[in-house]
PDB file of C-alpha atoms and ligand atoms in Angstrom:
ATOM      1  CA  UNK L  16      11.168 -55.433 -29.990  1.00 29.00           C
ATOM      2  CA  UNK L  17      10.776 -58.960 -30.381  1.00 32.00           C
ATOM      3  CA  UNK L  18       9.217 -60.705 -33.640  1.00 31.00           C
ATOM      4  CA  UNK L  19       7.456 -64.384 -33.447  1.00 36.00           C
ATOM      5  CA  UNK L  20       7.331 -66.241 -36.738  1.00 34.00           C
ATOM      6  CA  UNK L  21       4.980 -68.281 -37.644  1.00 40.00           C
ATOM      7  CA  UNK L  22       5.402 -71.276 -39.831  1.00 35.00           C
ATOM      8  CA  UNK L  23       2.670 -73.595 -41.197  1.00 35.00           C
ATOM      9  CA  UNK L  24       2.486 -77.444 -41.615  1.00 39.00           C
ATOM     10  CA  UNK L  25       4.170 -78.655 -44.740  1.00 32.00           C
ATOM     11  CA  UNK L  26       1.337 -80.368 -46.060  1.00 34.00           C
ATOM     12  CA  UNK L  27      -1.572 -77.511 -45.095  1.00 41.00           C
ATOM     13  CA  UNK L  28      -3.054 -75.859 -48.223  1.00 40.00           C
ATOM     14  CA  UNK L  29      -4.070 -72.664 -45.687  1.00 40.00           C
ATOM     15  CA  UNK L  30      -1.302 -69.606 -46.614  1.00 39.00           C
ATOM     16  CA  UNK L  31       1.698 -69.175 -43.508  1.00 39.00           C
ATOM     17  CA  UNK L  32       1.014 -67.008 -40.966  1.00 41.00           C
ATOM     18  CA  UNK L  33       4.291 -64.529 -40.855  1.00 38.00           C
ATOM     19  CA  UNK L  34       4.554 -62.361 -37.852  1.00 39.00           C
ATOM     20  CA  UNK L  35       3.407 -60.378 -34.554  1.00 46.00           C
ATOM     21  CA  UNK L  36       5.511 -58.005 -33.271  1.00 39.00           C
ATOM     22  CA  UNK L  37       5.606 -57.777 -29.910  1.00 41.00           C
ATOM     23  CA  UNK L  38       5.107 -54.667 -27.326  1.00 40.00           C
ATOM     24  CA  UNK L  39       7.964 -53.670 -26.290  1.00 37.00           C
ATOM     25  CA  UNK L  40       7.244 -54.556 -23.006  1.00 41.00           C
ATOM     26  CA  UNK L  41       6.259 -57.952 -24.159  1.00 42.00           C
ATOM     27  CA  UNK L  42       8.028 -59.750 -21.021  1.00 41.00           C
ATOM     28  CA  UNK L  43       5.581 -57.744 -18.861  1.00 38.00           C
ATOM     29  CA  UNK L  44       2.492 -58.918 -17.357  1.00 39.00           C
ATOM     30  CA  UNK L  45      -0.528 -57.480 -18.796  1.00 42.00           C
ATOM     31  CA  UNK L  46       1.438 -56.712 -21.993  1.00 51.00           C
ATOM     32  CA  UNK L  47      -0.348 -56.696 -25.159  1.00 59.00           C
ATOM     33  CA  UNK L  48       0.834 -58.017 -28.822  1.00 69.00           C
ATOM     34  CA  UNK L  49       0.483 -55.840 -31.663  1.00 80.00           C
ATOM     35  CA  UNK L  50      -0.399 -57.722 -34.768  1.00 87.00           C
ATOM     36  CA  UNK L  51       0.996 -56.468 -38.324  1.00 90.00           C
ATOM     37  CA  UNK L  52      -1.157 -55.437 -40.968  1.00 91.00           C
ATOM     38  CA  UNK L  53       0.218 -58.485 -43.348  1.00 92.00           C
ATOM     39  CA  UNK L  54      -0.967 -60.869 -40.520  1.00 92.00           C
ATOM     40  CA  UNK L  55      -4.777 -59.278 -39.719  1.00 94.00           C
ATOM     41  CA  UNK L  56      -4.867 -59.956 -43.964  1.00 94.00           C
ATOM     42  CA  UNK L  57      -3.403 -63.105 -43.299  1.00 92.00           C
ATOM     43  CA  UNK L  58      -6.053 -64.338 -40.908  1.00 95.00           C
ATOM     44  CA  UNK L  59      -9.039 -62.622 -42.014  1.00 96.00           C
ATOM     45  CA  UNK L  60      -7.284 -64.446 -45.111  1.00 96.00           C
ATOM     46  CA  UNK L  61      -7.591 -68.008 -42.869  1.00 96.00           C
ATOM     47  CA  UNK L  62     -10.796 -66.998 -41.049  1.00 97.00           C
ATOM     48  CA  UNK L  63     -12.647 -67.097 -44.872  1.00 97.00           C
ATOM     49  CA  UNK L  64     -11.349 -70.012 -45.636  1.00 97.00           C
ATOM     50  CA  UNK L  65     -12.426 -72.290 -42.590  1.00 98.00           C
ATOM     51  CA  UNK L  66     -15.892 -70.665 -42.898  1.00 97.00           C
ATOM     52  CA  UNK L  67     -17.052 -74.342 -44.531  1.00 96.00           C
ATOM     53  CA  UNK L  68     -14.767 -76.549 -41.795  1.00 97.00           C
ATOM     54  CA  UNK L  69     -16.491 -78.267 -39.261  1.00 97.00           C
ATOM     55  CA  UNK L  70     -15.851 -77.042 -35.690  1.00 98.00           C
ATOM     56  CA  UNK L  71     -13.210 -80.038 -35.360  1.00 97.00           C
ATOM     57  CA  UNK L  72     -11.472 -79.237 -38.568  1.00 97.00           C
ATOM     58  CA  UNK L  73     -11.243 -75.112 -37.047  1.00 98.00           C
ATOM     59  CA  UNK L  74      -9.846 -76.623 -34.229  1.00 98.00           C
ATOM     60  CA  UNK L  75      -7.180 -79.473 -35.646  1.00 97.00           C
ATOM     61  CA  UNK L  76      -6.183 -76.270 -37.469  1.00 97.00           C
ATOM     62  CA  UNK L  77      -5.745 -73.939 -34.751  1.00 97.00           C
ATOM     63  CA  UNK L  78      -3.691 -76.526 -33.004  1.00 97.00           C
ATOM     64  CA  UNK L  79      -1.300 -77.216 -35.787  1.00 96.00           C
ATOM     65  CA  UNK L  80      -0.819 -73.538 -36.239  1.00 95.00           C
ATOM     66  CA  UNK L  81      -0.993 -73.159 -32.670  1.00 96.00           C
ATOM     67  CA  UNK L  82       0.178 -75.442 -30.056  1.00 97.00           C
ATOM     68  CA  UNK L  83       1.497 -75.629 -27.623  1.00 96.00           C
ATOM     69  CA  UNK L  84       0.705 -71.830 -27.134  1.00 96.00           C
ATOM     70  CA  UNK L  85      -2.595 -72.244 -27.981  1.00 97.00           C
ATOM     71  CA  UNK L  86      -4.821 -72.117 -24.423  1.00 97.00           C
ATOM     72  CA  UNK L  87      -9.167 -72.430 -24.214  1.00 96.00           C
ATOM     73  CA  UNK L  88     -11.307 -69.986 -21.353  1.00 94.00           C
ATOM     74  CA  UNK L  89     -14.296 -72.089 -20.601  1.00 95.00           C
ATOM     75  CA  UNK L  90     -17.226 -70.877 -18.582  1.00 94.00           C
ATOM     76  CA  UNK L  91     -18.509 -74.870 -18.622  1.00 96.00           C
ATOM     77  CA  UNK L  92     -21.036 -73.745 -20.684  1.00 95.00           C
ATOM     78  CA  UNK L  93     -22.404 -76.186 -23.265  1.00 96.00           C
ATOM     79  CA  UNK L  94     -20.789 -74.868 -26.113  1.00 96.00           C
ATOM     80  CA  UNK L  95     -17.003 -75.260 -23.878  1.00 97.00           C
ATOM     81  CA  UNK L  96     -18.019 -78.733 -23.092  1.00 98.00           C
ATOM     82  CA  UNK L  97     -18.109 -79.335 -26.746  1.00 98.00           C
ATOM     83  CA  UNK L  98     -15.244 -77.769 -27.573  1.00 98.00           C
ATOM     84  CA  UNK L  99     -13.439 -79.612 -24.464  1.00 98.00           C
ATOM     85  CA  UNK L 100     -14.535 -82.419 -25.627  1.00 98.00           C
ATOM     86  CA  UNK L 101     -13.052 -82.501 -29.318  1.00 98.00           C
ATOM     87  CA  UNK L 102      -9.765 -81.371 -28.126  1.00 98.00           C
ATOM     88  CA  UNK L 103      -9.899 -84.205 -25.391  1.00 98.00           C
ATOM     89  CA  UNK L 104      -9.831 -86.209 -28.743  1.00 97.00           C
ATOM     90  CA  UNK L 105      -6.370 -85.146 -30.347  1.00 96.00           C
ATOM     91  CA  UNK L 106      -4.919 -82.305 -28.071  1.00 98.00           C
ATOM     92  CA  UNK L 107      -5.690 -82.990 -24.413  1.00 97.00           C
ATOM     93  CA  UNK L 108      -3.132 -81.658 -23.659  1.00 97.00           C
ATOM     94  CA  UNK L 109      -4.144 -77.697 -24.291  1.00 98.00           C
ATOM     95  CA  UNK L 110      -4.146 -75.286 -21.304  1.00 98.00           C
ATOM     96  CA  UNK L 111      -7.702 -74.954 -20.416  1.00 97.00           C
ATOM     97  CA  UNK L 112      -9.105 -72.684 -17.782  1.00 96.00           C
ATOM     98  CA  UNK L 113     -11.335 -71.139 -15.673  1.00 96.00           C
ATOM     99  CA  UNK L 114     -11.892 -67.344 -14.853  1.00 95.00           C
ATOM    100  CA  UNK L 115     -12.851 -68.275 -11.230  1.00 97.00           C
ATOM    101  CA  UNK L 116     -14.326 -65.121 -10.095  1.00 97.00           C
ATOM    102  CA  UNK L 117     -15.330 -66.438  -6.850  1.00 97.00           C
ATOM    103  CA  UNK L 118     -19.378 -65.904  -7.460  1.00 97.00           C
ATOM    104  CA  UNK L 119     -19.978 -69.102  -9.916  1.00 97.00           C
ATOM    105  CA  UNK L 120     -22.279 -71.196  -8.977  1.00 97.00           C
ATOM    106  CA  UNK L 121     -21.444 -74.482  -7.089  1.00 97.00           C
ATOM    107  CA  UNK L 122     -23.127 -77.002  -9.976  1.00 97.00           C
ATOM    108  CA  UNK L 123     -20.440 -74.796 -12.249  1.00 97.00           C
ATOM    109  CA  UNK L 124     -17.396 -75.964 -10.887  1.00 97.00           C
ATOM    110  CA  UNK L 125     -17.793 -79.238 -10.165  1.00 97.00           C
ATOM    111  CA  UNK L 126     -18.035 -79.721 -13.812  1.00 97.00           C
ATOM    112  CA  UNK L 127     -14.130 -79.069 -13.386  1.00 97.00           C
ATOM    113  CA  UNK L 128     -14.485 -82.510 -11.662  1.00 97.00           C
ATOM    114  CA  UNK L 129     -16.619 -84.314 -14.014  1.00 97.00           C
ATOM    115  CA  UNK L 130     -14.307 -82.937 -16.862  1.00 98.00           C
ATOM    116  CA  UNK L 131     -11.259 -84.317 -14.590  1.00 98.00           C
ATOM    117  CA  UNK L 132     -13.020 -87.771 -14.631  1.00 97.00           C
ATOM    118  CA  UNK L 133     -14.009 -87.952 -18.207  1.00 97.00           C
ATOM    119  CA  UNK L 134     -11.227 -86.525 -19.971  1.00 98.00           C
ATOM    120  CA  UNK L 135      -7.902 -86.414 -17.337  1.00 97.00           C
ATOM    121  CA  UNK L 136      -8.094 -82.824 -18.533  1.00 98.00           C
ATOM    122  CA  UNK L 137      -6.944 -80.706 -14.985  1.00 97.00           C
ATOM    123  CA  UNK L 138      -8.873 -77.140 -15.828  1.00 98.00           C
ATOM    124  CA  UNK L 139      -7.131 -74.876 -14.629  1.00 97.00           C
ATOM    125  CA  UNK L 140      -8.402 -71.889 -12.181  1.00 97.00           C
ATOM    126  CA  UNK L 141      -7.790 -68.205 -12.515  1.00 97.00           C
ATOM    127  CA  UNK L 142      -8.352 -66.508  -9.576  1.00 97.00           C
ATOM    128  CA  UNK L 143      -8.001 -62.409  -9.313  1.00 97.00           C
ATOM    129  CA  UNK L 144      -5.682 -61.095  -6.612  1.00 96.00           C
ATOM    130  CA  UNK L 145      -8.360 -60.690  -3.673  1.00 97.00           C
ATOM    131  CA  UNK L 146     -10.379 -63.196  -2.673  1.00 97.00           C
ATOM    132  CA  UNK L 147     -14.515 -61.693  -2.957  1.00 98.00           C
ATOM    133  CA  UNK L 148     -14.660 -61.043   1.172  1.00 97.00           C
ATOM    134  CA  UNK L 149     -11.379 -59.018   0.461  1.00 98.00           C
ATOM    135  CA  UNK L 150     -12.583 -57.338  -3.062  1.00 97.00           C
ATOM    136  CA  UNK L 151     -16.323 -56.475  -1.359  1.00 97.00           C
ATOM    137  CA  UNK L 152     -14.544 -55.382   1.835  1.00 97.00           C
ATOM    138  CA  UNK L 153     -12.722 -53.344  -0.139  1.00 97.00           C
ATOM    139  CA  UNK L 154     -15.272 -51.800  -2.331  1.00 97.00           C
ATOM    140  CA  UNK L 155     -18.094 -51.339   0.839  1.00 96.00           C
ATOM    141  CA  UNK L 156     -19.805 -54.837  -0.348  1.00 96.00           C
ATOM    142  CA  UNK L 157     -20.872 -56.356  -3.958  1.00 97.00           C
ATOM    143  CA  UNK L 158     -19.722 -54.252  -7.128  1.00 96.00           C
ATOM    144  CA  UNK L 159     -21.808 -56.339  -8.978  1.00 94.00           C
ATOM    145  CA  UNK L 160     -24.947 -55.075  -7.678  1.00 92.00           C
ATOM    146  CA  UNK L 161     -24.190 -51.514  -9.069  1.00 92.00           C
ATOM    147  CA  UNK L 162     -21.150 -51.676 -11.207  1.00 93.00           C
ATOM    148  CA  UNK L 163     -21.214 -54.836 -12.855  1.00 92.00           C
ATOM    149  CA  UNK L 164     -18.733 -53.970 -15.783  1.00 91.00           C
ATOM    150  CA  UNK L 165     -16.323 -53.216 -13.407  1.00 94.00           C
ATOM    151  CA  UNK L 166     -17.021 -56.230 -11.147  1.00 96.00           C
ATOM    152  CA  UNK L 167     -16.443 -58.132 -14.762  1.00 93.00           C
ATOM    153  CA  UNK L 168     -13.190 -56.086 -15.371  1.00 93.00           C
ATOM    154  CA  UNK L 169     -11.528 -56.563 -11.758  1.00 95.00           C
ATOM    155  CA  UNK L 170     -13.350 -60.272 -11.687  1.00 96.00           C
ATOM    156  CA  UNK L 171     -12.809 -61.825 -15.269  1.00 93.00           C
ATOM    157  CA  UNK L 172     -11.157 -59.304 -17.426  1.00 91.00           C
ATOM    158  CA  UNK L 173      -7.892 -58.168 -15.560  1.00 93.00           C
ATOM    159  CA  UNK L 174      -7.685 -61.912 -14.895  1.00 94.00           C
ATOM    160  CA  UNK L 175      -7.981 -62.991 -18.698  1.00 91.00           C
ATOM    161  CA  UNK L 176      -5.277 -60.537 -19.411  1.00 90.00           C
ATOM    162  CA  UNK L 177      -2.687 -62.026 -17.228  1.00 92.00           C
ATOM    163  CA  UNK L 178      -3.836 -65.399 -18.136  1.00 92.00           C
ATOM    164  CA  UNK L 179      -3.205 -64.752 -21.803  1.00 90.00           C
ATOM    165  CA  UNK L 180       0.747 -63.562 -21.568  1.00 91.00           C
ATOM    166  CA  UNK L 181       2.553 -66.215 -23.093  1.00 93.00           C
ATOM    167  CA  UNK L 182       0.180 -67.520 -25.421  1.00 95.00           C
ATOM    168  CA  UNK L 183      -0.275 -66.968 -28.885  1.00 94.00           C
ATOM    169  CA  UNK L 184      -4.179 -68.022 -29.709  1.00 96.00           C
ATOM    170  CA  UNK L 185      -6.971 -68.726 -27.635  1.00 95.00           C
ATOM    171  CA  UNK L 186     -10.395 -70.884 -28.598  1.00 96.00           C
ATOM    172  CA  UNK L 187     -13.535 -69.385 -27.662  1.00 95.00           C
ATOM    173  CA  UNK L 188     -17.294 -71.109 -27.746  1.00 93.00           C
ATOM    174  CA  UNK L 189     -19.030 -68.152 -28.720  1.00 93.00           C
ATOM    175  CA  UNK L 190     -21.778 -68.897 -31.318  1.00 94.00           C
ATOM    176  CA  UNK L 191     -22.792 -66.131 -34.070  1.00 94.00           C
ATOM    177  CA  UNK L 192     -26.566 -66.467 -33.411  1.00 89.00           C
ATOM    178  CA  UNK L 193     -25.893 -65.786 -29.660  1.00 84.00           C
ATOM    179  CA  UNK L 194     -26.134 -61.623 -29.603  1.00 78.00           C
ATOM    180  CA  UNK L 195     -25.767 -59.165 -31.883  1.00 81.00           C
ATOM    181  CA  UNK L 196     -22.021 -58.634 -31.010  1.00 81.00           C
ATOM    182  CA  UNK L 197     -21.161 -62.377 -31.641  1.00 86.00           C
ATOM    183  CA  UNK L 198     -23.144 -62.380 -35.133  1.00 89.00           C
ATOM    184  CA  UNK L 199     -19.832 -60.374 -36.721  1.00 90.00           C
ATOM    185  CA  UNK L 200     -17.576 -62.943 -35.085  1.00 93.00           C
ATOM    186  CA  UNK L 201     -14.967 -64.254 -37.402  1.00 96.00           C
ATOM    187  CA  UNK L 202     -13.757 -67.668 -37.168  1.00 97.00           C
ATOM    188  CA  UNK L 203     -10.400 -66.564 -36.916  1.00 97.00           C
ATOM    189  CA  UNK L 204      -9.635 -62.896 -36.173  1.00 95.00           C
ATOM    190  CA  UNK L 205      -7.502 -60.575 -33.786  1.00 94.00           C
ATOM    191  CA  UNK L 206      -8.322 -60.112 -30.437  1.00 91.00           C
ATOM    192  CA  UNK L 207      -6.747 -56.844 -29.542  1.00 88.00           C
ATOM    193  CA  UNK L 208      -8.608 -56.852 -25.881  1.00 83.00           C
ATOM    194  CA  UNK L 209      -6.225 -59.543 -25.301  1.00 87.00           C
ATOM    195  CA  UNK L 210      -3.591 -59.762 -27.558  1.00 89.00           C
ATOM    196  CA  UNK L 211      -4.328 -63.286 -29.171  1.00 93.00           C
ATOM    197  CA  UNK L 212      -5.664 -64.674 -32.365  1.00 95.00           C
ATOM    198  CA  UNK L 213      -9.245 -65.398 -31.224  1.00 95.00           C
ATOM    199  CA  UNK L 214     -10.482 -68.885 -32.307  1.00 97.00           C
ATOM    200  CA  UNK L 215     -14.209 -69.880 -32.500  1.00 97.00           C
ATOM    201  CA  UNK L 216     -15.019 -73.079 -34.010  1.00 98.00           C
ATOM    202  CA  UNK L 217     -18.746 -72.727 -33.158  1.00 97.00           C
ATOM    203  CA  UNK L 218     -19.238 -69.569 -34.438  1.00 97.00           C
ATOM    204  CA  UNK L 219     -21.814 -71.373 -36.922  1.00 96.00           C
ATOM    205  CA  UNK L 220     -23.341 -74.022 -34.724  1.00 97.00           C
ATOM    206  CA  UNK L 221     -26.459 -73.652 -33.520  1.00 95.00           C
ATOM    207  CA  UNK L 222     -28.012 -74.009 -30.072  1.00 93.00           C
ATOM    208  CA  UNK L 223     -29.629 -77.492 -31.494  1.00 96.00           C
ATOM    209  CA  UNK L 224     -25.913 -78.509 -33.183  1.00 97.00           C
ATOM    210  CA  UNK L 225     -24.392 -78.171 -29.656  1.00 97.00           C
ATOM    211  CA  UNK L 226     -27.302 -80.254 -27.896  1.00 97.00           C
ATOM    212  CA  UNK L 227     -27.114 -82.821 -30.047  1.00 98.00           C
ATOM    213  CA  UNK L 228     -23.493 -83.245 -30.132  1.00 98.00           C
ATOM    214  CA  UNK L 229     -23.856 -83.694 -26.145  1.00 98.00           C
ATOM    215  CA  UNK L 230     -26.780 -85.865 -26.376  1.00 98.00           C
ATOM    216  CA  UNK L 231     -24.784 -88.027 -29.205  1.00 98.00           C
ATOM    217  CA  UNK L 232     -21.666 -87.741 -27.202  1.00 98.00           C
ATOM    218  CA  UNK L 233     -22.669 -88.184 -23.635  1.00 97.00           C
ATOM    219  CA  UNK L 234     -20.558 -84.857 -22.672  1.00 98.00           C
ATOM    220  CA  UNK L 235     -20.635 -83.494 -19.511  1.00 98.00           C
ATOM    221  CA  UNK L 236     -22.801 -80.368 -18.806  1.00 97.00           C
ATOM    222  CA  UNK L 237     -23.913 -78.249 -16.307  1.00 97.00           C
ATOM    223  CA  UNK L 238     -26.997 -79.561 -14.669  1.00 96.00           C
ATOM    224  CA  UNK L 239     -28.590 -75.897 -14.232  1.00 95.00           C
ATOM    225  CA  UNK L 240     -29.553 -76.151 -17.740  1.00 94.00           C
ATOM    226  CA  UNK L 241     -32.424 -78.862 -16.601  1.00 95.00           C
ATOM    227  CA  UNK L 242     -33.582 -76.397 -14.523  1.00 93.00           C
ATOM    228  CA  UNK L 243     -33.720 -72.887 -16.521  1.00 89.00           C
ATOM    229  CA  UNK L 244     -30.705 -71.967 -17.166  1.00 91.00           C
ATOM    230  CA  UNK L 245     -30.077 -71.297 -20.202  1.00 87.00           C
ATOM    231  CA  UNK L 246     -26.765 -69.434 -20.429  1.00 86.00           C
ATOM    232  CA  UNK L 247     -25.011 -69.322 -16.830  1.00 91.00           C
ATOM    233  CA  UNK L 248     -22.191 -67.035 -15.757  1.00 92.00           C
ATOM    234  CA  UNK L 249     -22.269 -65.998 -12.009  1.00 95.00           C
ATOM    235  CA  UNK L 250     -24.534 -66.692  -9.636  1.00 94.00           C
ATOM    236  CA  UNK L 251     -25.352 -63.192  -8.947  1.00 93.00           C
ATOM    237  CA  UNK L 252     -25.685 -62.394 -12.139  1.00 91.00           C
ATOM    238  CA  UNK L 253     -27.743 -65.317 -13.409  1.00 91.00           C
ATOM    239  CA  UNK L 254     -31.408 -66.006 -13.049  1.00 85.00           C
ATOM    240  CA  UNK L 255     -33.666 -68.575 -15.238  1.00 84.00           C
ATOM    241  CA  UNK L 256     -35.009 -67.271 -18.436  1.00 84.00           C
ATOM    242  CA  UNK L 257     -38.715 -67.615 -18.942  1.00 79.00           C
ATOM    243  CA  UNK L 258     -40.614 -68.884 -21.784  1.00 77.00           C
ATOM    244  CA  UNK L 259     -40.032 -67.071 -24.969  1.00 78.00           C
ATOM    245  CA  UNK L 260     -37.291 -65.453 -23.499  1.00 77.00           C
ATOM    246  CA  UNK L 261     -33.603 -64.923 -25.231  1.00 78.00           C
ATOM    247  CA  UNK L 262     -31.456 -67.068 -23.787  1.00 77.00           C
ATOM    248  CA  UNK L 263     -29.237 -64.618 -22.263  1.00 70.00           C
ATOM    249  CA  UNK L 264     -32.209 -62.741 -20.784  1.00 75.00           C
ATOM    250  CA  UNK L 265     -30.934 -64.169 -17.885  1.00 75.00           C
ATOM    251  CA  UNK L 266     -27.720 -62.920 -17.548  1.00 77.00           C
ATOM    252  CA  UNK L 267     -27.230 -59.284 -15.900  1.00 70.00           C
ATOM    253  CA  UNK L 268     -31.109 -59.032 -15.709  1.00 73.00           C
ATOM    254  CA  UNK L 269     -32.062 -55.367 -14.985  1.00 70.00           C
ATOM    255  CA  UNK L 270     -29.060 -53.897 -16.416  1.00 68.00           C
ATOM    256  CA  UNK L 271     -28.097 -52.771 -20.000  1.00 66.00           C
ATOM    257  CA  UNK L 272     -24.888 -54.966 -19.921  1.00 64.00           C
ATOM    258  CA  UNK L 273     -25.235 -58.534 -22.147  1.00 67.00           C
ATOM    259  CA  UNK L 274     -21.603 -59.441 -22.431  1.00 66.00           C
ATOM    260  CA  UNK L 275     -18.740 -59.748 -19.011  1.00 66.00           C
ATOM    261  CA  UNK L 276     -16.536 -57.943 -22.180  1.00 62.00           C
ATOM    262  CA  UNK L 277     -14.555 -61.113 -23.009  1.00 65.00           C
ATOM    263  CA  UNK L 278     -16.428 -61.525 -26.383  1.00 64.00           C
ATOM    264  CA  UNK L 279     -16.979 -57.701 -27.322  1.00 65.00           C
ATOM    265  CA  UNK L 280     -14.338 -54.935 -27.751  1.00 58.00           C
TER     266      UNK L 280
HETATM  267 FE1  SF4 E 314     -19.126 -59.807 -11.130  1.00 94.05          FE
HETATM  268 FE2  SF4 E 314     -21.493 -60.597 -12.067  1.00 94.05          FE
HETATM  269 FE3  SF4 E 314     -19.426 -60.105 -13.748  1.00 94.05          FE
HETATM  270 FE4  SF4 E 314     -19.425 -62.248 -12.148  1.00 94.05          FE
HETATM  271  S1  SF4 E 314     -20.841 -61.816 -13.850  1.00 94.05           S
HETATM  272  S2  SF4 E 314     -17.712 -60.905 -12.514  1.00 94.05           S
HETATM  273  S3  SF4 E 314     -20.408 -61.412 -10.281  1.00 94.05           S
HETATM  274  S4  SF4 E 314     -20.553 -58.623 -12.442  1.00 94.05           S
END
């Protein structure tokens, strides 16, 4: 069984992260960590603490504590460009990347490019084993259209998981006043889906804090949000939201389902 220790910047006032004891099977793909119960107190601990930090200050800290096995999943929504965006400023050189499912829309991933040109950040894409002609060959056509959690699972999930081996934290954009799931986000907590300390420096933004910040900033973002969009995930999935509706109205209209499962357990 193997045991990572954690040790903490000389000069941070924030209390040292001790250990995760790995699966036994840590070495294979798909494996999950298993946290300690001294290190959920520890970062629940941490997560209190950076409550009053600003989403740069969450981040400079998850970095230090971090790096380099400290990765970012971005959707190119407008809360990853932010987020892309500070760490462009003092840790480019974080793995970013993509869950490329193979249904986003085009406007989505040629923000890769635009990110590419602003920042010299390459995102990286994670692609699941078959290709979507192979998956909906496989599976008599689109799963999406009557199974979408486990369209999400093969699509985004499954890919997540092997995406995550080797790294110990991962930043998410998630804000609080998104859904109902996301308004008990910590800042800092365990993410046993994936077996990472889950990081979310915007869990108190607002919508408003974000859109400024890009308007300020100049940051790239995803030009479907002139034209409806307010939260985008695959094209299948995604339609414009009307007036007065949530913003994730749009997402997985006509079905129960408001998260892929990244961001929910
Ligand atoms: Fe499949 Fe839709 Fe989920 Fe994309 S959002 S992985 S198309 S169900």
């Amino acid at each position: 069984m193997a045991i990572l220790t954690k040790s903490l910047k000389a000069n941070s006032t924030l209390p040292q992260l001790k250990v995760i004891r790995l699966d036994d099977n840590d070495d294979a793909m798909g494996a999950v960590s298993q946290p300690t119960a001294e290190f959920l107190v520890e970062l629940a601990r941490s997560s209190v603490e950076l409550e009053t930090a600003t989403p740069h200050e969450i981040l400079q800290w998850a970095v230090s504590r971090y790096a380099p096995k400290f990765t970012m999943a971005t959707a190119f929504g407008a809360e990853g460009m932010c987020i892309i965006h500070m760490l462009a400023e003092f840790a480019p050189e974080t793995p970013i990347f993509n869950l490329d499912t193979g249904y986003q829309f085009a406007e989505t991933l040629e923000l890769r490019e635009r990110v590419k040109a602003r920042y010299g950040i390459g995102v990286e894409m994670k692609r699941p084993k078959q290709t979507v002609a192979e998956y909906e060959v496989a599976n008599g056509g689109p799963v999406y259209s009557r199974d979408p959690n486990r369209c999400c699972f093969d699509r985004k999930i499954s890919v997540l998981q092997e995406a995550a081996v080797g790294f110990d934290a991962w930043a998410s954009a998630i804000r609080r006043d998104q859904t109902p799931d996301r308004a008990v986000a910590p800042i800092v907590g365990w993410d046993k889906k994936f077996g990472l300390v889950k990081v979310s420096p915007l869990a108190n933004w607002t919508k408003k804090e974000v859109w400024s910040l890009i308007t300020k900033e100049g940051i790239p973002y995803n030009p479907l949000h002139d034209e409806g969009y307010t939260s985008i995930g695959c094209q299948p999935c995604t339609r414009r939201v009307g007036l007065g509706e949530d913003d994730r109205a749009g997402r997985w209209s006509g079905f129960a389902k408001t998260e892929c499962g990244l961001h929910n357990s």
